PDB file of C-alpha atoms and ligand atoms in Angstrom:
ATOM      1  CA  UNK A1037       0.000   0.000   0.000  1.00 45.00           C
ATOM      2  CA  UNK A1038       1.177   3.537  -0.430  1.00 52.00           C
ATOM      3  CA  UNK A1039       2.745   4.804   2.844  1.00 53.00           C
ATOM      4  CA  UNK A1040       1.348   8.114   1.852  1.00 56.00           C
ATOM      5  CA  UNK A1041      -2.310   6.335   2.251  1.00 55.00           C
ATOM      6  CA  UNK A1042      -1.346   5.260   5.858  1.00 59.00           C
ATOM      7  CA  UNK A1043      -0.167   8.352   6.620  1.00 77.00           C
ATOM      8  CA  UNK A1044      -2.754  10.613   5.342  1.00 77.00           C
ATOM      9  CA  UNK A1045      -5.244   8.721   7.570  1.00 90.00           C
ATOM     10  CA  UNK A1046      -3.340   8.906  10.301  1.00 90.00           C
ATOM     11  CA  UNK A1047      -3.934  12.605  10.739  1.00 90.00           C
ATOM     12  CA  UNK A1048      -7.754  12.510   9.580  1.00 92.00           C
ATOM     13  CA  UNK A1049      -8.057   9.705  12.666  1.00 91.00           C
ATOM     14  CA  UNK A1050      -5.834  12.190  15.162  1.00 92.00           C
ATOM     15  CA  UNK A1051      -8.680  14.603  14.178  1.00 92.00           C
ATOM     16  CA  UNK A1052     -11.835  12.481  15.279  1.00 94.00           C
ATOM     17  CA  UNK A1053     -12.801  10.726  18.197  1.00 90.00           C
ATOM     18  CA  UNK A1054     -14.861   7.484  16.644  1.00 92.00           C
ATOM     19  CA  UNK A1055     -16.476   6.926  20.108  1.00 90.00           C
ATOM     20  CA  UNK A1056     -18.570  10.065  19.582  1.00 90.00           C
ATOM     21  CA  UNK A1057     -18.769  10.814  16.075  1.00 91.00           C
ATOM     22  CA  UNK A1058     -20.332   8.988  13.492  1.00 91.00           C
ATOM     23  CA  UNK A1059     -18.144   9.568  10.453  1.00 93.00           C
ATOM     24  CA  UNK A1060     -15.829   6.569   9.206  1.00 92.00           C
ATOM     25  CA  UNK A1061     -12.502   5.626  10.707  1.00 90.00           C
ATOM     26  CA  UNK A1062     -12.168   4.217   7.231  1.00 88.00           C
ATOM     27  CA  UNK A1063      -9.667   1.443   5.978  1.00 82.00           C
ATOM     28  CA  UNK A1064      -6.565   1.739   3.661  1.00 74.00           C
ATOM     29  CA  UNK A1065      -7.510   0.540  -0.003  1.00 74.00           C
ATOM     30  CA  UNK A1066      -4.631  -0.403  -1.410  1.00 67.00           C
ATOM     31  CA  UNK A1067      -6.082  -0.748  -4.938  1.00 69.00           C
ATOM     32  CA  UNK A1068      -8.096   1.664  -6.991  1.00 66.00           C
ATOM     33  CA  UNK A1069     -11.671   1.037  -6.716  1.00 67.00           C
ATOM     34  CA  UNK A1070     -12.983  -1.141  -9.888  1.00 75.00           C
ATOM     35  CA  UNK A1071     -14.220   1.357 -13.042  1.00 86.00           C
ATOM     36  CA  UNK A1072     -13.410   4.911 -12.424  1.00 92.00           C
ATOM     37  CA  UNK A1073     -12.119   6.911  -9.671  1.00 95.00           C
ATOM     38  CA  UNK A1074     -14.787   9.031  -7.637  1.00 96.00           C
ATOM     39  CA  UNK A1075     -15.311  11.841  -6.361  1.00 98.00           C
ATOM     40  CA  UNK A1076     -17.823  13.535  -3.685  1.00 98.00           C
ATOM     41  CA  UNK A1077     -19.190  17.045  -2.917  1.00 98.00           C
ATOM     42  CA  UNK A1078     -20.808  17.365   0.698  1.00 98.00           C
ATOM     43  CA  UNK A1079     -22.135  20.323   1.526  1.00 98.00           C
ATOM     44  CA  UNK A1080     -20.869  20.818   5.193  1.00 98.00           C
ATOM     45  CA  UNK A1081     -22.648  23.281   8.215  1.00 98.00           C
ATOM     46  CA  UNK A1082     -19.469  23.582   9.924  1.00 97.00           C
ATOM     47  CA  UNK A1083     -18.470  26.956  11.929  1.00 94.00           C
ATOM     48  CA  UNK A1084     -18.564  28.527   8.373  1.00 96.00           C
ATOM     49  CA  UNK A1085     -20.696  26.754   5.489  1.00 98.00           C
ATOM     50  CA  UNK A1086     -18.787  25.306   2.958  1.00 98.00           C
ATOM     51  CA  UNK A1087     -17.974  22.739   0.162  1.00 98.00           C
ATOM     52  CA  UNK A1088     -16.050  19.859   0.470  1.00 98.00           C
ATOM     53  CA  UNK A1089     -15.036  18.865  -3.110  1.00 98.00           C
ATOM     54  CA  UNK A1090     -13.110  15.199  -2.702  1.00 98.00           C
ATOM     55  CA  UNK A1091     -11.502  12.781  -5.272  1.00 98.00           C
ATOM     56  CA  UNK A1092     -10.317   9.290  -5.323  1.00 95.00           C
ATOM     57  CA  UNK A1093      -6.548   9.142  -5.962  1.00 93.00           C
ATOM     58  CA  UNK A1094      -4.100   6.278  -4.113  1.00 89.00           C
ATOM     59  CA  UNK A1095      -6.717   4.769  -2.375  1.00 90.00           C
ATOM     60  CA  UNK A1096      -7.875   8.017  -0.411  1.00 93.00           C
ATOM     61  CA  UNK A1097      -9.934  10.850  -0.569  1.00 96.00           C
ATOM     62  CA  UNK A1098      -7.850  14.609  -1.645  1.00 97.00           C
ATOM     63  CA  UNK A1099     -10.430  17.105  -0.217  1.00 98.00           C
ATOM     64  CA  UNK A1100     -10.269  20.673  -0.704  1.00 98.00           C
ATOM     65  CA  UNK A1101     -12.792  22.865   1.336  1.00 98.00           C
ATOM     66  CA  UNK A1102     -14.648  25.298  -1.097  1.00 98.00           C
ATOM     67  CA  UNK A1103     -16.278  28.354   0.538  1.00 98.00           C
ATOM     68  CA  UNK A1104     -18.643  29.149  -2.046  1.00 97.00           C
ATOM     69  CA  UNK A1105     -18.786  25.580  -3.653  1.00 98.00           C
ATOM     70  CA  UNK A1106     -18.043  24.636  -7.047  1.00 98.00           C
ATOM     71  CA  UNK A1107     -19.563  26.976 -10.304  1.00 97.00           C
ATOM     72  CA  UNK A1108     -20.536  25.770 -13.641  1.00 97.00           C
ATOM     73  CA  UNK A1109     -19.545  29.150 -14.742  1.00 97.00           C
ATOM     74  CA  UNK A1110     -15.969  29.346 -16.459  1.00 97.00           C
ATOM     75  CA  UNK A1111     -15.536  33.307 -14.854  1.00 97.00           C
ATOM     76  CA  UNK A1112     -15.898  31.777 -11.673  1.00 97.00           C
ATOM     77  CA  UNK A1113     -12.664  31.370  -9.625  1.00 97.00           C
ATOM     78  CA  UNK A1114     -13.515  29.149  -6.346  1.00 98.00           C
ATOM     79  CA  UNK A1115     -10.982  29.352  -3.520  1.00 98.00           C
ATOM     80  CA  UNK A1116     -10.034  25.881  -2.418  1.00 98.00           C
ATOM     81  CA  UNK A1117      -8.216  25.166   0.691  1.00 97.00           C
ATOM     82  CA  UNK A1118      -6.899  21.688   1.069  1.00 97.00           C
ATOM     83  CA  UNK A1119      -7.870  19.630   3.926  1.00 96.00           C
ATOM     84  CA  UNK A1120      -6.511  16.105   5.179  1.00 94.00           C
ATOM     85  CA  UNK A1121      -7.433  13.571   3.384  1.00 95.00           C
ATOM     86  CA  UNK A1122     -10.518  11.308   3.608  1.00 95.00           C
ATOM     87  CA  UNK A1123     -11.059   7.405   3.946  1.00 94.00           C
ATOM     88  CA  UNK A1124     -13.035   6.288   0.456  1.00 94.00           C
ATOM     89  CA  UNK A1125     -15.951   5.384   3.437  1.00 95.00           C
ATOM     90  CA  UNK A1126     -16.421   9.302   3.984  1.00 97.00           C
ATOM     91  CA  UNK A1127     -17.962   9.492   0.108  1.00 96.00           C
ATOM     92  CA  UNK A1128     -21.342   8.473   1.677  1.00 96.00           C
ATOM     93  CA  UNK A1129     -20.993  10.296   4.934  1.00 97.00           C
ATOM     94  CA  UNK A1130     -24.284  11.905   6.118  1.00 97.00           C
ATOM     95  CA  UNK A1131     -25.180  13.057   9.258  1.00 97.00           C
ATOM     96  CA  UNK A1132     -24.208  15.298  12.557  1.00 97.00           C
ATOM     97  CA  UNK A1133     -20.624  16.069  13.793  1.00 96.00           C
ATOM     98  CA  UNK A1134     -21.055  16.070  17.540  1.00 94.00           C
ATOM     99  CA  UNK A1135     -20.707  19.598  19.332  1.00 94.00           C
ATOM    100  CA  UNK A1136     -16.817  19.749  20.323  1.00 93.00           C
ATOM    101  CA  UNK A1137     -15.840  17.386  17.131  1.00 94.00           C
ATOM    102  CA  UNK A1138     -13.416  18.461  14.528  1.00 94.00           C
ATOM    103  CA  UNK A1139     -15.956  19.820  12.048  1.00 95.00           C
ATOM    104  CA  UNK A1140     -19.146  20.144  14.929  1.00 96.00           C
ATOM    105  CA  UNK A1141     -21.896  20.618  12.205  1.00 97.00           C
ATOM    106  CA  UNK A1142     -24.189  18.234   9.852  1.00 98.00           C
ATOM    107  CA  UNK A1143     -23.275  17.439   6.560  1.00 98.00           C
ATOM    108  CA  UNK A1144     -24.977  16.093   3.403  1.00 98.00           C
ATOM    109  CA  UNK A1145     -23.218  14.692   0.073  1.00 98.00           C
ATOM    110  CA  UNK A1146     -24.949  16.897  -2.275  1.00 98.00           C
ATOM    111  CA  UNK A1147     -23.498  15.060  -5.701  1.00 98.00           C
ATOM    112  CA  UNK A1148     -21.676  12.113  -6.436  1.00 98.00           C
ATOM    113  CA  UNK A1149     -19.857  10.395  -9.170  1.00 98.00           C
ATOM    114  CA  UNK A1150     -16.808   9.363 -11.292  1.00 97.00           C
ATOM    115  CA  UNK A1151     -14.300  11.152 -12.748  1.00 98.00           C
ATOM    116  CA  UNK A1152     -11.861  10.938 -15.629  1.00 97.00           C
ATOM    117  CA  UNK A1153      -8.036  12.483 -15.341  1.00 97.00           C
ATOM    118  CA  UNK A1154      -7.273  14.860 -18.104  1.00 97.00           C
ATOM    119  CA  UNK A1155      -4.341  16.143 -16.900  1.00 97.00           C
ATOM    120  CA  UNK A1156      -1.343  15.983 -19.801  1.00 96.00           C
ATOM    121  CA  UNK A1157       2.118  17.070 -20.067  1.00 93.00           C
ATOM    122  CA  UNK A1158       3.487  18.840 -22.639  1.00 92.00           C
ATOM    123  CA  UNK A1159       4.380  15.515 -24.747  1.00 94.00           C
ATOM    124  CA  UNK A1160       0.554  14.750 -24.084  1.00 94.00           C
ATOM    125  CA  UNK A1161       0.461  12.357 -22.031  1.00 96.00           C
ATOM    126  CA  UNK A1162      -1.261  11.965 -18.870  1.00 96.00           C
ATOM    127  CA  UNK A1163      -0.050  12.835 -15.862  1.00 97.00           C
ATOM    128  CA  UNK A1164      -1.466  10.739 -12.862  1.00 95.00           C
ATOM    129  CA  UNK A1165      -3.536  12.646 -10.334  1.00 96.00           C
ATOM    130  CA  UNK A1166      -1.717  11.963  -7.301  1.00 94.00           C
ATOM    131  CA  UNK A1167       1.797  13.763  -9.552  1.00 96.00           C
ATOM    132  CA  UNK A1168      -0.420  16.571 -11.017  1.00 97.00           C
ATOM    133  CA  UNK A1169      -1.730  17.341  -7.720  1.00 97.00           C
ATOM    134  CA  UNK A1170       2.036  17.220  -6.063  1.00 96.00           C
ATOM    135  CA  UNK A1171       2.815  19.558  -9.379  1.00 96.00           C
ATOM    136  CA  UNK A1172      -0.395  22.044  -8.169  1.00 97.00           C
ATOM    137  CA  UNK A1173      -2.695  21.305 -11.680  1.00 97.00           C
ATOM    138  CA  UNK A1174      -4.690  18.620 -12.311  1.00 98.00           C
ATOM    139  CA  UNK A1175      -7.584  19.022 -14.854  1.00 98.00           C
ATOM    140  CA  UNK A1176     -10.433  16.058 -15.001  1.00 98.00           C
ATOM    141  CA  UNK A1177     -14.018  14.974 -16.146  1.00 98.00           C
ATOM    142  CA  UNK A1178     -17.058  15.476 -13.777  1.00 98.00           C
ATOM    143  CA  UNK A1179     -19.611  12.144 -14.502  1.00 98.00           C
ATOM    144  CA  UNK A1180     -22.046  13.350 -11.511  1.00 98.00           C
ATOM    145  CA  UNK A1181     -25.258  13.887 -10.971  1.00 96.00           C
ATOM    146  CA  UNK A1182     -25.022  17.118 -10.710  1.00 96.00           C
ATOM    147  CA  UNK A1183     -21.707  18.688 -12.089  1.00 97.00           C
ATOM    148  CA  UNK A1184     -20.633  17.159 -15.548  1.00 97.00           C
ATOM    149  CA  UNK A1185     -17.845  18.330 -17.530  1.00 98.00           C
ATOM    150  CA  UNK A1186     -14.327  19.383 -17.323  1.00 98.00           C
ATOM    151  CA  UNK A1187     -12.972  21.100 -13.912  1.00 98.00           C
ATOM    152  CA  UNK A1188      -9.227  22.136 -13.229  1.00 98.00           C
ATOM    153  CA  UNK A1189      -8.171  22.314  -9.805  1.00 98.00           C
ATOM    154  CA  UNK A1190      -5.084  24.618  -9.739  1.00 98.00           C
ATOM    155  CA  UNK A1191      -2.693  25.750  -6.646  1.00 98.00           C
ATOM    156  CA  UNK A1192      -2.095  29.831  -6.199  1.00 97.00           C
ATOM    157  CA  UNK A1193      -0.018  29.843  -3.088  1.00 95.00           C
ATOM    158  CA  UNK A1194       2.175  27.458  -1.420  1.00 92.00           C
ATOM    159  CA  UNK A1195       2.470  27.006   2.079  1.00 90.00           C
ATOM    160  CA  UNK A1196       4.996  29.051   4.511  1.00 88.00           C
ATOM    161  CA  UNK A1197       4.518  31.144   7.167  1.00 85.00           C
ATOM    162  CA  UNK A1198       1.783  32.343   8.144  1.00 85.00           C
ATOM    163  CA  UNK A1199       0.672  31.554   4.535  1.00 88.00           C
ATOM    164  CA  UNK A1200      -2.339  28.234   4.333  1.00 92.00           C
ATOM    165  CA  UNK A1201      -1.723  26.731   0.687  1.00 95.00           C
ATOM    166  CA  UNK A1202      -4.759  28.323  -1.663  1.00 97.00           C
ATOM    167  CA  UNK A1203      -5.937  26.322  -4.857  1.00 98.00           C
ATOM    168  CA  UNK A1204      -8.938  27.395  -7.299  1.00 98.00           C
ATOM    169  CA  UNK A1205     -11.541  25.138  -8.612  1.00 98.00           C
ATOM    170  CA  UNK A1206     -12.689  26.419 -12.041  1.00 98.00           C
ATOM    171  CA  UNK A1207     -14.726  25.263 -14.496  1.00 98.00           C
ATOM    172  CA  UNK A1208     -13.772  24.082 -17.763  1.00 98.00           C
ATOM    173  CA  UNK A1209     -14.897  26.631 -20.699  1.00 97.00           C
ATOM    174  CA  UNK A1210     -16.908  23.012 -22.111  1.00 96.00           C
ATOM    175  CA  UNK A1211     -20.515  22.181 -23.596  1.00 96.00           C
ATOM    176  CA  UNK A1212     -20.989  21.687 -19.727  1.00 96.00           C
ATOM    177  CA  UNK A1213     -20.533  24.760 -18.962  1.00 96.00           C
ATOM    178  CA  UNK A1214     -23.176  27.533 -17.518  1.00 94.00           C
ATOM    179  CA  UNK A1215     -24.510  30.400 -15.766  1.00 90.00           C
ATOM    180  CA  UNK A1216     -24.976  28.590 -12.864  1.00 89.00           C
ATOM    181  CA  UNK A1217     -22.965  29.028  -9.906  1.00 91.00           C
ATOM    182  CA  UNK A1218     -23.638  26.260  -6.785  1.00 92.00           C
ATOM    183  CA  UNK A1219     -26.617  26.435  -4.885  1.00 94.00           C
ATOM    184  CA  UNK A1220     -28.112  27.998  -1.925  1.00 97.00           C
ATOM    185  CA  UNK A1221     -27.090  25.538  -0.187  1.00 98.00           C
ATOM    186  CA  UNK A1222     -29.866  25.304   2.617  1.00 97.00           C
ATOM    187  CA  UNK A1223     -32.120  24.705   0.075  1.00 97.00           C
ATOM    188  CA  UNK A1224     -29.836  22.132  -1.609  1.00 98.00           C
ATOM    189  CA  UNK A1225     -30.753  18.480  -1.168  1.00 98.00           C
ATOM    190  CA  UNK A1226     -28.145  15.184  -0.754  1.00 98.00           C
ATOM    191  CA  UNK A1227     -27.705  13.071  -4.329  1.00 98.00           C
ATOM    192  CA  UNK A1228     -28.248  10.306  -1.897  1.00 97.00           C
ATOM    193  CA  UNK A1229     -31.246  11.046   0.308  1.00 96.00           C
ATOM    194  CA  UNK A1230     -33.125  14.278  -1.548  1.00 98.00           C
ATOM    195  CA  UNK A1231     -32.823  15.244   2.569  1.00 98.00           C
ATOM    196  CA  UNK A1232     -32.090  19.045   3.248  1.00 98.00           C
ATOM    197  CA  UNK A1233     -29.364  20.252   5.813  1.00 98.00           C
ATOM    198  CA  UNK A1234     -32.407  21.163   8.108  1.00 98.00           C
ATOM    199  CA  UNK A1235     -34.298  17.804   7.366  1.00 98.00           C
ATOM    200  CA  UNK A1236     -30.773  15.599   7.924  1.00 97.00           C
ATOM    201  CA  UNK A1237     -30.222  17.679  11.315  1.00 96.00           C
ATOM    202  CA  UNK A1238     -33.887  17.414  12.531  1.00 96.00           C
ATOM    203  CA  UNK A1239     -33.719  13.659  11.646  1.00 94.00           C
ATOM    204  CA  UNK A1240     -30.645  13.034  14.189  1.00 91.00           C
ATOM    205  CA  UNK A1241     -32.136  15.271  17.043  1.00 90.00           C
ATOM    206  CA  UNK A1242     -34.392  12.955  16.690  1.00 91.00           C
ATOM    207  CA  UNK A1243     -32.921   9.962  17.192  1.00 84.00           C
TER     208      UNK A1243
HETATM  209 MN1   MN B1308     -15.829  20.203   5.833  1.00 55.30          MN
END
């Protein structure tokens, strides 16, 4: 397995305490899922709302968090901050984050799907996501439910200092493409459940 894998969980598990929170401790998959890699938007009701835009690459889940979530519009330039990554298991996470959890707050997956790696190098060919990510572009192929089409994910700042490292997440200028940015997202409903944030919250209060 990649050490980077075992490693990468390592700090998502430091984060969470699994005797209170619901969210996966996850496993290590050694091996690519079968068909296509995914990917996973939640939306997430944490101290600030946000975006959590994830994809499959060696095994685990990169996540950026994306303030104002992703835009089919091609003018749109979406700040991304990367966060740890994810066990595959979080991809169908739904639920609340315990008061005094990393991440206190509910969270829905609003779209799901596959994606295809279109990132190239300048002799054409491709570059694999895990090396265009450590290079800070990667370009792929949304196959959603919601967001289709071509999205490049690119890094503006490194980290230092004070400094967080800052990607964008823009839209491809595609047949995909459109005036629509992402959605309100307390009226936005999970790809899994058609549940709300307020409908997802109530239903664990109640429980
Ligand atoms: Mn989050």
């Amino acid at each position: 397995m990649p050490a980077t894998a075992q490693d990468a969980l390592a700090l998502y598990r430091r984060r969470r305490a699994f005797s209170t929170t619901s969210e996966p401790e996850g496993s290590i998959h050694p091996e690519p899922s079968d068909g296509d890699p995914v990917f996973v938007v939640q939306i997430h009701d944490a101290r600030s709302m946000h975006f959590d835009f994830r994809l499959e690459a060696d095994g685990v889940l990169k996540s950026w968090a994306v303030p104002r979530g992703p835009s089919g519009n091609p003018h749109d330039k979406r700040l991304a901050s990367p966060t740890e990554d994810h066990p595959l298991e979080y991809r169908t996470f739904e639920g609340v984050i315990p008061e005094g959890e990393y991440g206190a707050g509910t969270v829905i997956v609003w779209d799901e799907g596959t994606y295809l790696n279109l990132t190239t190098g300048r002799d054409g060919q491709e570059i694999p996501l895990t090396q265009a990510l450590e290079q800070g572009h990667a370009s792929f192929r949304l196959n959603g439910r919601k967001l289709r089409g071509g999205y490049a994910l690119t890094r503006i700042r490194e980290s230092g200092g004070s400094d967080r490292e800052a990607w964008l997440l823009v839209k491809h200028a595609d047949r995909r493409a459109s005036e629509r940015g992402a959605p309100d997202p307390w009226r936005a409903r999970s790809a899994r459940t058609g549940h709300t944030l307020h409908q997802v919250a109530a239903e664990a209060a109640a429980r």
